[in-house]
C-alpha positions as a LaTeX table, in Angstrom:
\begin{tabular}{lrrr}
\hline
Residue & $x$ (\AA) & $y$ (\AA) & $z$ (\AA) \\
\hline
Met1 & 102.74 & 107.09 & 112.54 \\
Glu2 & 105.59 & 109.38 & 111.91 \\
Ala3 & 105.12 & 112.35 & 109.66 \\
Val4 & 108.05 & 113.49 & 107.41 \\
Ile5 & 107.37 & 117.04 & 106.34 \\
Glu6 & 110.70 & 118.14 & 105.11 \\
Lys7 & 111.16 & 119.24 & 101.54 \\
Pro8 & 113.20 & 116.94 & 99.35 \\
Thr9 & 116.81 & 117.74 & 98.60 \\
Leu10 & 117.83 & 118.67 & 95.11 \\
Gln11 & 119.40 & 115.27 & 94.65 \\
Asp12 & 116.14 & 113.53 & 95.83 \\
Gln13 & 114.33 & 115.74 & 93.25 \\
Gln14 & 116.65 & 114.69 & 90.53 \\
Val15 & 116.35 & 110.96 & 91.36 \\
Ala16 & 112.53 & 111.22 & 91.57 \\
Arg17 & 112.35 & 113.14 & 88.24 \\
Glu18 & 114.50 & 110.47 & 86.52 \\
Ser19 & 112.43 & 107.55 & 87.94 \\
Leu20 & 109.06 & 108.96 & 86.86 \\
Pro21 & 108.97 & 107.94 & 83.24 \\
Phe22 & 109.52 & 104.30 & 84.18 \\
Phe23 & 106.41 & 104.32 & 86.44 \\
Ala24 & 104.32 & 105.47 & 83.54 \\
Lys25 & 105.32 & 102.37 & 81.52 \\
Val26 & 104.77 & 99.86 & 84.30 \\
Ile27 & 101.69 & 100.99 & 86.06 \\
Pro28 & 98.95 & 98.62 & 84.93 \\
Gln29 & 96.21 & 100.11 & 82.90 \\
Lys30 & 93.75 & 97.51 & 84.05 \\
Glu31 & 93.04 & 96.65 & 87.68 \\
Ser32 & 95.48 & 93.87 & 88.74 \\
Ala33 & 96.03 & 92.26 & 92.12 \\
Gly34 & 99.85 & 92.99 & 92.12 \\
Val35 & 102.88 & 94.22 & 90.51 \\
Ser36 & 106.49 & 92.71 & 91.04 \\
Ile37 & 109.19 & 95.32 & 91.55 \\
Arg38 & 112.87 & 94.87 & 91.93 \\
Ile39 & 114.69 & 96.69 & 94.84 \\
Gln40 & 118.24 & 97.24 & 94.41 \\
Asp41 & 120.96 & 98.96 & 96.56 \\
Gly42 & 122.75 & 101.34 & 94.40 \\
Leu43 & 124.44 & 99.63 & 91.54 \\
Arg44 & 125.23 & 96.32 & 93.38 \\
Gln45 & 123.25 & 93.35 & 92.10 \\
Ala46 & 124.11 & 91.31 & 95.10 \\
Asn47 & 121.83 & 93.47 & 97.36 \\
Ser48 & 118.67 & 93.27 & 95.27 \\
Phe49 & 115.50 & 91.41 & 95.59 \\
Ser50 & 111.87 & 91.30 & 94.05 \\
Val51 & 108.80 & 92.13 & 95.83 \\
Thr52 & 105.03 & 92.11 & 94.91 \\
Ile53 & 103.07 & 95.07 & 95.96 \\
Pro54 & 99.47 & 96.07 & 95.22 \\
Ala55 & 99.15 & 97.99 & 92.01 \\
Lys56 & 97.53 & 100.85 & 93.87 \\
Ala57 & 100.57 & 101.18 & 96.03 \\
Leu58 & 102.63 & 101.54 & 92.83 \\
His59 & 100.32 & 104.26 & 91.61 \\
Leu60 & 100.65 & 105.97 & 95.08 \\
Leu61 & 104.41 & 105.67 & 94.86 \\
Ser62 & 104.32 & 107.48 & 91.58 \\
Val63 & 102.23 & 110.37 & 92.97 \\
Ile64 & 104.77 & 110.70 & 95.80 \\
Leu65 & 107.72 & 110.70 & 93.34 \\
Ser66 & 105.87 & 113.21 & 91.26 \\
Ser67 & 105.43 & 115.62 & 94.14 \\
Met68 & 109.06 & 115.00 & 95.33 \\
Ala69 & 110.20 & 115.84 & 91.67 \\
Glu70 & 108.40 & 119.28 & 91.97 \\
Gly71 & 110.36 & 119.72 & 95.42 \\
Lys72 & 107.12 & 119.38 & 97.50 \\
Ala73 & 107.17 & 117.92 & 100.86 \\
Val74 & 104.98 & 114.75 & 101.25 \\
Ser75 & 102.86 & 113.59 & 104.12 \\
Leu76 & 100.85 & 110.30 & 104.25 \\
Ile77 & 98.01 & 110.04 & 106.73 \\
Pro78 & 95.76 & 106.94 & 107.06 \\
Ser79 & 92.13 & 107.83 & 106.15 \\
Asp80 & 90.77 & 106.90 & 109.45 \\
Ser81 & 93.09 & 109.31 & 111.35 \\
Glu82 & 92.26 & 112.17 & 113.39 \\
Val83 & 93.99 & 115.49 & 112.86 \\
Ser84 & 94.62 & 118.46 & 115.01 \\
Thr85 & 93.35 & 121.94 & 114.27 \\
Gln86 & 96.80 & 123.12 & 113.16 \\
Gln87 & 97.09 & 119.97 & 110.75 \\
Ala88 & 93.75 & 120.88 & 109.48 \\
Ala89 & 94.69 & 124.47 & 108.81 \\
Asp90 & 97.84 & 123.39 & 107.15 \\
Met91 & 95.97 & 120.95 & 104.84 \\
Leu92 & 93.37 & 123.49 & 104.03 \\
Asn93 & 95.90 & 126.27 & 103.70 \\
Val94 & 94.14 & 128.61 & 106.07 \\
Ser95 & 94.96 & 129.90 & 109.77 \\
Arg96 & 94.28 & 127.75 & 112.67 \\
Pro97 & 91.86 & 130.22 & 114.19 \\
His98 & 89.72 & 130.07 & 110.95 \\
Val99 & 89.66 & 126.23 & 111.25 \\
Val100 & 88.35 & 126.66 & 114.90 \\
Lys101 & 85.65 & 129.09 & 113.63 \\
Leu102 & 84.62 & 126.56 & 111.10 \\
Leu103 & 84.51 & 123.76 & 113.86 \\
Glu104 & 82.46 & 126.03 & 116.34 \\
Thr105 & 79.90 & 127.03 & 113.58 \\
Gly106 & 79.33 & 123.37 & 112.72 \\
Ala107 & 80.86 & 123.52 & 109.16 \\
Ile108 & 83.12 & 120.59 & 109.96 \\
Pro109 & 82.23 & 117.88 & 112.68 \\
Phe110 & 84.86 & 117.46 & 115.47 \\
Lys111 & 85.26 & 115.89 & 118.83 \\
Lys112 & 87.06 & 117.12 & 121.99 \\
Val113 & 89.63 & 115.09 & 123.66 \\
Gly114 & 90.14 & 116.97 & 126.84 \\
Ser115 & 90.63 & 120.62 & 125.70 \\
His116 & 91.95 & 119.72 & 122.26 \\
Arg117 & 89.75 & 119.50 & 119.20 \\
Arg118 & 90.11 & 116.48 & 116.82 \\
Ile119 & 88.71 & 116.23 & 113.30 \\
Leu120 & 88.32 & 112.99 & 111.38 \\
Leu121 & 90.39 & 113.20 & 108.17 \\
Ala122 & 87.44 & 111.86 & 106.18 \\
Asp123 & 85.38 & 114.83 & 107.44 \\
Leu124 & 88.00 & 117.33 & 106.62 \\
Leu125 & 88.53 & 116.11 & 103.10 \\
Ser126 & 84.62 & 116.04 & 102.66 \\
Tyr127 & 84.66 & 119.74 & 103.64 \\
Ala128 & 87.56 & 120.49 & 101.35 \\
Asn129 & 85.91 & 118.83 & 98.29 \\
Gly130 & 82.75 & 120.55 & 99.03 \\
Gln131 & 84.55 & 123.86 & 99.02 \\
Lys132 & 86.27 & 122.96 & 95.76 \\
Glu133 & 82.78 & 122.01 & 94.22 \\
Ile134 & 81.45 & 125.38 & 95.39 \\
Arg135 & 84.38 & 127.40 & 93.85 \\
Thr136 & 84.05 & 125.58 & 90.55 \\
Glu137 & 80.44 & 126.33 & 90.29 \\
Gln138 & 81.05 & 129.94 & 91.16 \\
Leu139 & 83.85 & 130.13 & 88.77 \\
Gln140 & 81.64 & 128.72 & 85.92 \\
Phe141 & 78.90 & 131.15 & 86.81 \\
Leu142 & 81.30 & 134.14 & 86.56 \\
Thr143 & 82.62 & 132.78 & 83.21 \\
Gln144 & 79.18 & 132.53 & 81.87 \\
Gln145 & 78.23 & 135.87 & 82.96 \\
Ala146 & 81.45 & 137.43 & 81.46 \\
Gln147 & 80.44 & 135.80 & 78.16 \\
Glu148 & 76.83 & 137.06 & 78.30 \\
Leu149 & 77.96 & 140.57 & 79.03 \\
Asn150 & 80.68 & 140.38 & 76.25 \\
Leu151 & 83.42 & 141.54 & 78.50 \\
Gly152 & 86.02 & 140.49 & 75.85 \\
Tyr153 & 86.98 & 137.19 & 77.31 \\
Glu154 & 87.19 & 134.44 & 74.74 \\
\hline
\end{tabular}
């Protein structure tokens, strides 16, 4: 799998922004087997065809377009993939040495391939979700404490 991690151009962002409202209209509200879409090369009708894709793929495409419209780079990784420590650091938005420390302390499971550490994407996402839950709980605790102490937050 090839990763494309370059930021979208301004033209790409504009095209993505203009196409997003149409996705909101056509993404099925109920679970459906497939959605038929028409693919057309520019304004030429002669180079167009219809294809049926899974509804989940259409939803994923709308998420990709939304990110592109905001100027964010997008990377797709199959869920059963393994990532390097640098890729994990990029995904968690931390340094690579911090990821290595998390691995060595057992916070995230990993395996060694030669001298390289490899992390299952599912394990990395599980760790990230756990950290998100902890942050949410701590923020709720701080909010409750600020209200109980009447610190002027409303």
